[in-house]
PDB file of C-alpha atoms in Angstrom:
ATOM      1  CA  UNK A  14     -95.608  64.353 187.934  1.00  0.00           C
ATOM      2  CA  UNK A  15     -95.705  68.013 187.957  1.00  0.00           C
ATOM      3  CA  UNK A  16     -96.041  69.985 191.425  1.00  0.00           C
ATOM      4  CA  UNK A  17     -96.611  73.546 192.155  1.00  0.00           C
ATOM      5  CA  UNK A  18     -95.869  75.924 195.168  1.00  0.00           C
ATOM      6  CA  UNK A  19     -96.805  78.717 195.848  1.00  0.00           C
ATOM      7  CA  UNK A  20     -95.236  81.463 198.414  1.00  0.00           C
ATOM      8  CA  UNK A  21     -94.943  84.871 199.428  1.00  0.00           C
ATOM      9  CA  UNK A  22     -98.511  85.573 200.247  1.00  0.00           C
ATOM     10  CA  UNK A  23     -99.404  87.859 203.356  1.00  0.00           C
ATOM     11  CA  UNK A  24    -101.280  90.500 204.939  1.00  0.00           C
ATOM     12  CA  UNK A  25    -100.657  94.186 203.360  1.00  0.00           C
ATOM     13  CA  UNK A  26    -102.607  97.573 203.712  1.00  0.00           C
ATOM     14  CA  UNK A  27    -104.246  99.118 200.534  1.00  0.00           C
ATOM     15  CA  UNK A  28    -101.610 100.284 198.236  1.00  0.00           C
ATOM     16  CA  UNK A  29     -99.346  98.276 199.170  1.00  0.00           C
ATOM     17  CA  UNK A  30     -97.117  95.251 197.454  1.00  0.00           C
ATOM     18  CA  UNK A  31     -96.729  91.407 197.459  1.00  0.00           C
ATOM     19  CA  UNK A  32     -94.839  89.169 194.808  1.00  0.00           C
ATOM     20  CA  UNK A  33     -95.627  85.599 194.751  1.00  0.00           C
ATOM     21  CA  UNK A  34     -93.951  83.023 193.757  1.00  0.00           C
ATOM     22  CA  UNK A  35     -94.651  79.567 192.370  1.00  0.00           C
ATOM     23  CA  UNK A  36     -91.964  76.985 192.215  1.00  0.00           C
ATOM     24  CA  UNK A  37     -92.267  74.273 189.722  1.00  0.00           C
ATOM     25  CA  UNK A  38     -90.884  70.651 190.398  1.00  0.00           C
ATOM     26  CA  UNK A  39     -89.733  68.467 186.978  1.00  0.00           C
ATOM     27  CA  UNK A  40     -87.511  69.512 183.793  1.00  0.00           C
ATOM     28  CA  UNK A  41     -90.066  70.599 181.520  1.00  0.00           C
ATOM     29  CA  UNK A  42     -91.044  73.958 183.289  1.00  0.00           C
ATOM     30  CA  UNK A  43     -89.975  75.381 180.497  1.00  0.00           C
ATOM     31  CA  UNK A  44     -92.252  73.601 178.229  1.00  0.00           C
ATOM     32  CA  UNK A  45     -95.324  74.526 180.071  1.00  0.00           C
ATOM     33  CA  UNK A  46     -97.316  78.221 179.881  1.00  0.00           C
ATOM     34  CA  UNK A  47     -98.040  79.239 182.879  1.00  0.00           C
ATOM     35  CA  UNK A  48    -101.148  81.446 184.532  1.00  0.00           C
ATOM     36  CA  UNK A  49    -102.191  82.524 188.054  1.00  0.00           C
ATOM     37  CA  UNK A  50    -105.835  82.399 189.500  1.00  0.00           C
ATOM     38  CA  UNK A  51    -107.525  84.042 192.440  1.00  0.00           C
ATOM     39  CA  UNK A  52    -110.630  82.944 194.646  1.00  0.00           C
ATOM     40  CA  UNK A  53    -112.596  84.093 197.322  1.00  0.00           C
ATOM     41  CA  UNK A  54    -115.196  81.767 199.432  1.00  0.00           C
ATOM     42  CA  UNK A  55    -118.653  81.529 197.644  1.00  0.00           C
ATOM     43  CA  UNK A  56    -117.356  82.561 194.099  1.00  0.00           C
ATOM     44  CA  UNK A  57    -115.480  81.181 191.639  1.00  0.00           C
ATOM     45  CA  UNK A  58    -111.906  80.878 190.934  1.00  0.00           C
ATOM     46  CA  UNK A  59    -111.013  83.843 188.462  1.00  0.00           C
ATOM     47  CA  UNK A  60    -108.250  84.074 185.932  1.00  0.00           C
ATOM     48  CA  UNK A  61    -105.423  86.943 186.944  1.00  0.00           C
ATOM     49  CA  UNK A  62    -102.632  86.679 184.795  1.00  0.00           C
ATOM     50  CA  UNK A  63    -100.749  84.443 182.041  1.00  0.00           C
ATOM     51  CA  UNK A  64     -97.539  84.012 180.479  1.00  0.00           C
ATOM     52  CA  UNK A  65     -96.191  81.773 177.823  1.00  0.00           C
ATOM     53  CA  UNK A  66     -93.505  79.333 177.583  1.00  0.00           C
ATOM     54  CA  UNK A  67     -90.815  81.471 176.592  1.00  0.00           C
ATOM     55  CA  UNK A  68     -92.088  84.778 178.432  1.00  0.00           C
ATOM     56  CA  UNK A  69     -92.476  86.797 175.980  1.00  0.00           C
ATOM     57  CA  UNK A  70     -96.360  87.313 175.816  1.00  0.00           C
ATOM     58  CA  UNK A  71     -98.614  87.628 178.780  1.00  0.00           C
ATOM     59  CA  UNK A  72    -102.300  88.175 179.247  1.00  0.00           C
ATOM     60  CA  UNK A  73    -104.004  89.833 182.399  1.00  0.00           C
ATOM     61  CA  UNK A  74    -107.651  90.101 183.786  1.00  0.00           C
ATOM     62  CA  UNK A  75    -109.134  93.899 183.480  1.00  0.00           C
ATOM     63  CA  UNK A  76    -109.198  94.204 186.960  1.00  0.00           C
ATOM     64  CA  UNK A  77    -105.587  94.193 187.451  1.00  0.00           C
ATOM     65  CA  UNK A  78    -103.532  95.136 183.901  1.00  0.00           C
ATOM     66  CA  UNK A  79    -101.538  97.470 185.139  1.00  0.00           C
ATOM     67  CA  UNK A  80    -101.254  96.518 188.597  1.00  0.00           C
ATOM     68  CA  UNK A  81    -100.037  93.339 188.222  1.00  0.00           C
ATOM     69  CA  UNK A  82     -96.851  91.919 186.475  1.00  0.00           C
ATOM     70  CA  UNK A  83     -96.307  87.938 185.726  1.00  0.00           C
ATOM     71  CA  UNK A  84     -92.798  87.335 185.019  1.00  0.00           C
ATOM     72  CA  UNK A  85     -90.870  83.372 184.787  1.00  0.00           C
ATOM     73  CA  UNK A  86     -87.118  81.736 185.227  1.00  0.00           C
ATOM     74  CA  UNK A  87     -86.987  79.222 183.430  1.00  0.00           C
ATOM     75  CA  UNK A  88     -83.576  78.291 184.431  1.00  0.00           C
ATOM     76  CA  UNK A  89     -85.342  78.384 187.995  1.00  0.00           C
ATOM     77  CA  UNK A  90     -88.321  76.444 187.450  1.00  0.00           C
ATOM     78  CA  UNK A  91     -90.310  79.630 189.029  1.00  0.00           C
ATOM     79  CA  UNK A  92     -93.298  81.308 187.627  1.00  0.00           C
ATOM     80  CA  UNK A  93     -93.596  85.130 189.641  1.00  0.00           C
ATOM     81  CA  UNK A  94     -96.976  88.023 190.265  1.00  0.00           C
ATOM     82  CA  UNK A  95     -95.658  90.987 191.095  1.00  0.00           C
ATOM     83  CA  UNK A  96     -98.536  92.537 192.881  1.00  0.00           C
ATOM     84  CA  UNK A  97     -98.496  96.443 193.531  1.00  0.00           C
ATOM     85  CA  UNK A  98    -101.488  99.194 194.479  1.00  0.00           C
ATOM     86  CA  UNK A  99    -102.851  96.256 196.033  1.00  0.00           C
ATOM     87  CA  UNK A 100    -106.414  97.069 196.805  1.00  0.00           C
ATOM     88  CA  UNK A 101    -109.142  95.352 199.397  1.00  0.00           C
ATOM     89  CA  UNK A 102    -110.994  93.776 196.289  1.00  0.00           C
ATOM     90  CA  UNK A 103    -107.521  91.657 195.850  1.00  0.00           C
ATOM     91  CA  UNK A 104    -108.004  89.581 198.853  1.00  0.00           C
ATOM     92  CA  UNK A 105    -108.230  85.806 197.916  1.00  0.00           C
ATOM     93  CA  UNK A 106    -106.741  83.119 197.627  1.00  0.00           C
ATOM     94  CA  UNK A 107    -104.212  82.968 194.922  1.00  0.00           C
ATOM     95  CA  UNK A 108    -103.323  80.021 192.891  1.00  0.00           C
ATOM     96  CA  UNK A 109    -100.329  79.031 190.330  1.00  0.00           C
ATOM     97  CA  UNK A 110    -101.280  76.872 187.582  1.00  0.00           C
ATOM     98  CA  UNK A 111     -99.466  74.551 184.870  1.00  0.00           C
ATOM     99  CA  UNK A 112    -100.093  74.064 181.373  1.00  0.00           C
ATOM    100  CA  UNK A 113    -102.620  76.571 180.070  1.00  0.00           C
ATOM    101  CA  UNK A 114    -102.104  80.110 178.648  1.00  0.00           C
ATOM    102  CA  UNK A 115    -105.596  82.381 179.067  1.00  0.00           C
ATOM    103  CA  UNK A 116    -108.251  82.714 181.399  1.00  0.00           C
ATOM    104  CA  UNK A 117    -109.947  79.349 180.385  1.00  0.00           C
ATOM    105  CA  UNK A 118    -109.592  77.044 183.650  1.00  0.00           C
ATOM    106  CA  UNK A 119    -110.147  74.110 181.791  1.00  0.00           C
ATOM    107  CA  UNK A 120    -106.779  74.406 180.207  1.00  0.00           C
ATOM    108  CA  UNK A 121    -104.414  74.132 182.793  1.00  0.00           C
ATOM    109  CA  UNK A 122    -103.538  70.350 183.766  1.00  0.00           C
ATOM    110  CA  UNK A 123    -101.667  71.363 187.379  1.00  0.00           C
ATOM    111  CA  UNK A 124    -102.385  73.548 190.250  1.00  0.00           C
ATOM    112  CA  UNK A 125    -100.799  74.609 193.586  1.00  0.00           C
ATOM    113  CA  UNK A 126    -102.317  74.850 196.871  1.00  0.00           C
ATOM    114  CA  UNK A 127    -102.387  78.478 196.912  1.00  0.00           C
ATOM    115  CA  UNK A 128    -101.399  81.477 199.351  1.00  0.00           C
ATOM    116  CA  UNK A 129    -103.649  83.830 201.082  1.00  0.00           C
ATOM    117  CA  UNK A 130    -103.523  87.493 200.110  1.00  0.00           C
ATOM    118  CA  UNK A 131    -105.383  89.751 202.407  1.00  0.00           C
ATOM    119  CA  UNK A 132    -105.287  93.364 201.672  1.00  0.00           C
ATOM    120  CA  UNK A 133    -106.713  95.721 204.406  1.00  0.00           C
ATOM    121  CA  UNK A 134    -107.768  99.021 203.801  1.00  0.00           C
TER     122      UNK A 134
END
């Protein structure tokens, strides 16, 4: 059984930054590709970011390249989003998930609870 947590979300003022992180429980982090997913109520959960297994390649949503920065430890079992000009169209909900690479939901197997981001302006 694979579980995800997530951590370091918050309240922060437009322009501001948050990193999350995502800690993975078992020995085969390093074996999964990893992504990260927002959502706000009423709409649908919306790829952010992905990395692969070995960290090398990663794949972001328009709405944040260049804002945003997924980074892993494998030797840590922790998946990272290094969030920065945060704006007030970032608030949601923001979830870690296992086992997938791209925006596809369908392809990830696990998910974390998730961690509020609220970005004021």
């Amino acid at each position: 059984q694979v579980q995800l947590v997530e951590s370091g979300g918050g309240s922060v003022q437009a322009g501001g930054s948050l990193r999350l992180s995502c800690a993975v429980s078992g020995r085969t982090f390093s074996t999964y590709p990893m992504g990260w997913f927002r959502q706000t109520p009423g709409k649908e959960r919306e790829f952010v970011a992905s990395i692969t297994r070995d960290g090398r390649t990663t794949n972001y949503a328009d709405s944040v390249e260049g804002r945003f920065t997924i980074s892993r430890d494998n030797a840590n079992n922790t998946v990272y989003l290094q969030m920065n000009s945060l704006k007030p169209g970032d608030t949601a909900v923001y979830y870690c998930a296992a086992g997938g690479y791209g925006s596809r939901i369908t392809f990830y197997e696990y998910w974390g609870q998730g961690t509020q981001v609220t970005v004021s302006s």
